[in-house]
Coordinates of C-alpha atoms in Angstrom, one line a residue:
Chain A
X1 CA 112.0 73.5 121.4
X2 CA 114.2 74.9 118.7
X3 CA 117.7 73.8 118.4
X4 CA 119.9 71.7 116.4
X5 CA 120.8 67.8 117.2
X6 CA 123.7 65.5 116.5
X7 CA 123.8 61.2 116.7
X8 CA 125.1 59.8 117.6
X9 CA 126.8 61.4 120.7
X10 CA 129.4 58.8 121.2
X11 CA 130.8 57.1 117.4
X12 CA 133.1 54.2 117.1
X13 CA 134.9 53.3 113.8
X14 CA 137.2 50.9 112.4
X15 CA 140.1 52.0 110.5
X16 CA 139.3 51.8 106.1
X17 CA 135.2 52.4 107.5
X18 CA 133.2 54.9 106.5
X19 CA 131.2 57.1 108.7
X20 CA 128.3 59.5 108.8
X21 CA 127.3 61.6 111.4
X22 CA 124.0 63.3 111.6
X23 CA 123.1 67.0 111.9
X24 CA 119.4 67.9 112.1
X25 CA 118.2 72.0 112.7
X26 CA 114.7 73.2 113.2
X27 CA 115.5 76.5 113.5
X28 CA 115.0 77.3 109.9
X29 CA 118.4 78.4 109.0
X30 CA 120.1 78.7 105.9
X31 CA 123.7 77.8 106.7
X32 CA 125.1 75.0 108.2
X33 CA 128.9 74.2 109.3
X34 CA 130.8 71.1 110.5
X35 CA 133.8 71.6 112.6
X36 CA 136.6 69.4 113.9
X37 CA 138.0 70.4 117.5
X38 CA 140.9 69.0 119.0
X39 CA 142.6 69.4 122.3
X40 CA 144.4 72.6 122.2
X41 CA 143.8 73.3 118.4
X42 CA 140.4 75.5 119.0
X43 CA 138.3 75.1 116.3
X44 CA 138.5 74.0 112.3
X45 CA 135.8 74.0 109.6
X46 CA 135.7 71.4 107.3
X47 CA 132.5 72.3 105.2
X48 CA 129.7 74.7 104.9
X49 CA 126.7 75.1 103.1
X50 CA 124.8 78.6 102.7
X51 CA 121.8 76.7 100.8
X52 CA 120.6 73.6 100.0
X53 CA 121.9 71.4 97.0
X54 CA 125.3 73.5 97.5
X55 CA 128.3 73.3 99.8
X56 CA 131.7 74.8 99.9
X57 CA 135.0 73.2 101.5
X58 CA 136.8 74.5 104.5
X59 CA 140.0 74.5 105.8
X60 CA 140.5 70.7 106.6
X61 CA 138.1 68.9 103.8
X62 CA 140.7 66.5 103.0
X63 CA 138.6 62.9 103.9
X64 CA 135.4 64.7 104.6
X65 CA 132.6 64.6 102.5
X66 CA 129.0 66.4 102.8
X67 CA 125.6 66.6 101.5
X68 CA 122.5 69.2 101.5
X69 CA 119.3 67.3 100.4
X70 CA 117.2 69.4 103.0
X71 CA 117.0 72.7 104.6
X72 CA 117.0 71.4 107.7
X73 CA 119.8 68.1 107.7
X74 CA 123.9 68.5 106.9
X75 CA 125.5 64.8 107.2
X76 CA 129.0 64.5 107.7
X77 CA 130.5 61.3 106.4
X78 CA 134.1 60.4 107.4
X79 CA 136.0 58.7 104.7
X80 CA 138.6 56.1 104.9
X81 CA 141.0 58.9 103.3
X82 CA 140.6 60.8 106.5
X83 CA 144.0 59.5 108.2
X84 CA 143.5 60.8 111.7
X85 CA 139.8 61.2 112.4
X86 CA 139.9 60.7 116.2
X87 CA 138.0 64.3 117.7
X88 CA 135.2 65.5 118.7
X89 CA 132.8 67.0 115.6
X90 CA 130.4 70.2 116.3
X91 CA 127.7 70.7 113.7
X92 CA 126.2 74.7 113.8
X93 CA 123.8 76.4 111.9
X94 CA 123.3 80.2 111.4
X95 CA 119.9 82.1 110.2
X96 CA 122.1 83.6 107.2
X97 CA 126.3 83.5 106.2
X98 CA 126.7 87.5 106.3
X99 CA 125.5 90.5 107.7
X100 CA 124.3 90.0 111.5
X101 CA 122.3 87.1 111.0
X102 CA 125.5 85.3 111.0
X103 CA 125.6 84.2 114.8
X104 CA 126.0 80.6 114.8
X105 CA 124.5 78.1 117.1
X106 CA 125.9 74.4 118.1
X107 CA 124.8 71.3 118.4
X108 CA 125.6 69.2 121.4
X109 CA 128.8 67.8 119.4
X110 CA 130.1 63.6 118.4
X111 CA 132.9 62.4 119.5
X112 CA 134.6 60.0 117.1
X113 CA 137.2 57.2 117.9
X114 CA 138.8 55.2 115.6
X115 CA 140.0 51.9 117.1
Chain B
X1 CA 145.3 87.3 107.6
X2 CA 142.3 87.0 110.0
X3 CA 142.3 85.0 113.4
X4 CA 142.0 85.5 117.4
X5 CA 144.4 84.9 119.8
X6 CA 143.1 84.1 123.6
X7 CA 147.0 84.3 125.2
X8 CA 146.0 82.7 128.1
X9 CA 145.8 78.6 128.1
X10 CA 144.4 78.2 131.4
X11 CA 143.1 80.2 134.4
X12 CA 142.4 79.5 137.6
X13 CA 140.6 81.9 140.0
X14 CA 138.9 81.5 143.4
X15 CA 135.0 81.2 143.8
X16 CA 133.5 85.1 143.8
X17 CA 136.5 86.9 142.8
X18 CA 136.1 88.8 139.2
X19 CA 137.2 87.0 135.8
X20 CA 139.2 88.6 132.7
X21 CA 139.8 86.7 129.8
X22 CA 141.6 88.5 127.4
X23 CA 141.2 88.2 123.0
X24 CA 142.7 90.1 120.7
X25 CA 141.7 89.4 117.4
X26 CA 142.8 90.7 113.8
X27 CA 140.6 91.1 111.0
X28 CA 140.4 93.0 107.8
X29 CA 137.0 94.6 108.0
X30 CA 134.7 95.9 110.7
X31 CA 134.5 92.9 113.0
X32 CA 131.4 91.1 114.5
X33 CA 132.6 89.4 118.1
X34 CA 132.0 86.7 119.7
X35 CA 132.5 84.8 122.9
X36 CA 131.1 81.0 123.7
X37 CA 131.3 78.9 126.2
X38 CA 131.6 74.7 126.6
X39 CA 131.5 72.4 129.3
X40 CA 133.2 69.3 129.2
X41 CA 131.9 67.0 126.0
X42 CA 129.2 69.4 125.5
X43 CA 128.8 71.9 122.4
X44 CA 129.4 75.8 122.4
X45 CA 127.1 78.1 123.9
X46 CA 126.9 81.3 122.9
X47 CA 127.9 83.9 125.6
X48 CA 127.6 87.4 123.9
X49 CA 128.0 89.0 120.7
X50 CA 129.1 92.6 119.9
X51 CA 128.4 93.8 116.3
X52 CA 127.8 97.7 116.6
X53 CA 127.0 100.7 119.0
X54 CA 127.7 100.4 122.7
X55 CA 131.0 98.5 123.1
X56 CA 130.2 97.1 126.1
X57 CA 127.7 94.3 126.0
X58 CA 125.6 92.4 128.3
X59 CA 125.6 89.0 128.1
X60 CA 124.0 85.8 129.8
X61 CA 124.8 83.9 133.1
X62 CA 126.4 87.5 134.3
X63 CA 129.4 88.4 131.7
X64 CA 129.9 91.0 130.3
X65 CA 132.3 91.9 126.9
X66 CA 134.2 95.1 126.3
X67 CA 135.2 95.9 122.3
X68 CA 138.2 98.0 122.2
X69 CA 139.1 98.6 118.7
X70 CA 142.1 100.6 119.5
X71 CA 143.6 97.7 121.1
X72 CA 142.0 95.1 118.9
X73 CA 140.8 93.6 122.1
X74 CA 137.2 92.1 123.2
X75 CA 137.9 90.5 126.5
X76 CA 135.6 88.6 128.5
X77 CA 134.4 90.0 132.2
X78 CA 132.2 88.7 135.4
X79 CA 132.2 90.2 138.5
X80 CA 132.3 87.0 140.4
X81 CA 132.8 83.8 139.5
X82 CA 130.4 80.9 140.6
X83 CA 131.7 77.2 140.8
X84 CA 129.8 76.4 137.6
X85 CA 131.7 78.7 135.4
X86 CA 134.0 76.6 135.2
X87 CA 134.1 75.1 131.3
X88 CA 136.6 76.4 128.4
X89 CA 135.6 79.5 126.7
X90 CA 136.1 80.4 123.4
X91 CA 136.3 83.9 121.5
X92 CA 135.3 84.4 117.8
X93 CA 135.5 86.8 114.9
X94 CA 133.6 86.9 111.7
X95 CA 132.2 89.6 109.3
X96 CA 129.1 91.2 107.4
X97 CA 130.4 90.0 104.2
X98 CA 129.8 86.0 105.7
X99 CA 133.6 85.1 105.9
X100 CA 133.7 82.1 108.1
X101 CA 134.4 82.8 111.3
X102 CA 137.6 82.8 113.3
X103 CA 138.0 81.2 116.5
X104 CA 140.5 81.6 119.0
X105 CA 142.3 78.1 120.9
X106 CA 140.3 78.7 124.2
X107 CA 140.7 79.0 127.5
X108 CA 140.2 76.4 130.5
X109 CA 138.9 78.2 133.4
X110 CA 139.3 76.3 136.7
X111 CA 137.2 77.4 139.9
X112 CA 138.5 77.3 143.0
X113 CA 136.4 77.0 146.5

């Protein structure tokens, strides 16, 4: 089946540790997203990547960091600089960014806690 | 500026009576529309998506979208609600040029025996 996963589901971090949190698409899409969503707030992107090898910030990038080794995997790490991490992460892809092939799909989601 | 406004937070509606959820969105170029939906800890699902021709448009589980450009409007319809509708639902706007998209704060739908 096609689809796009995240891991872990559930992620617990300790405050000054780095995390990364997986993103893996076979649908052979181009573009990839992270979002953050908190309760109430809808929403947020925090980086995208239309190819691989390049990536472009979002609104909230601040403490994030990204890479794009392969077509089909987007890792998010959280940073130590990320002062309020605490929320649920969705990863999506889309076959193309523009034109109508940009319907995006989600992944089943992380949620983070920092303790 | 772009973005999409779902004005209500939270609705509540009895099992088989018809849904509306309204968004209204704003956006500088021909819009492409969107409406997901999520259950509790789970990721979005897509719903329905409106880009061109008939503005009314068919979506899965039973909803249905209307695109009102007059009005700025693409709100969210069923017929009748079944028990299992009952997640948040989220409306979106993007564009042909690949602007990220835009997505509205959601609304919690409860259902109601």
């Amino acid at each position: 089946d096609g689809g796009i996963t995240q891991s872990p589901k559930y992620l617990f971090r300790k405050e000054g540790q780095n995390v990364t949190l997986s993103c893996e698409q076979n649908l052979n899409h181009d573009a990839m997203y992270w979002y953050r969503q908190d309760p109430g707030q809808g929403l947020r992107l925090i980086y995208y990547s239309q190819i691989v090898n390049d990536f472009q910030k979002g609104d909230i990038a601040e403490g994030y960091s990204v890479s794009r080794e392969k077509k089909e995997s987007f890792p998010l790490t959280v940073t130590s600089a990320q002062k309020n991490p605490t929320a649920f992460y969705l990863c999506a892809s889309s076959r193309r960014r523009g034109g109508q092939d940009n319907t995006q799909y989600f992944g089943p989601g992380t949620r983070l806690t920092v303790l | 500026a772009q973005s999409v406004t779902q004005p209500d937070i939270h609705i509540t509606v009895s099992e088989g009576a018809s849904l509306e959820l309204r968004c209204n969105y704003s956006y500088g170029a021909t819009p492409y529309l969107f409406w997901y939906v999520q259950s509790p800890g789970q990721g979005l699902q897509l719903l329905l998506k409106y880009f061109s021709g008939d503005t009314l448009v068919q979506g899965i589980k039973g909803f249905e979208a209307e695109f009102k450009r007059s009005q700025s409007s693409f709100n969210l319809r069923k017929p009748s609600v079944h028990w299992s509708d009952a997640a948040e639902y989220f409306c979106a706007v993007g564009g042909y040029t690949g602007n990220q998209f835009y997505f509205g704060t959601g609304t919690s739908l409860t259902v109601i025996p």
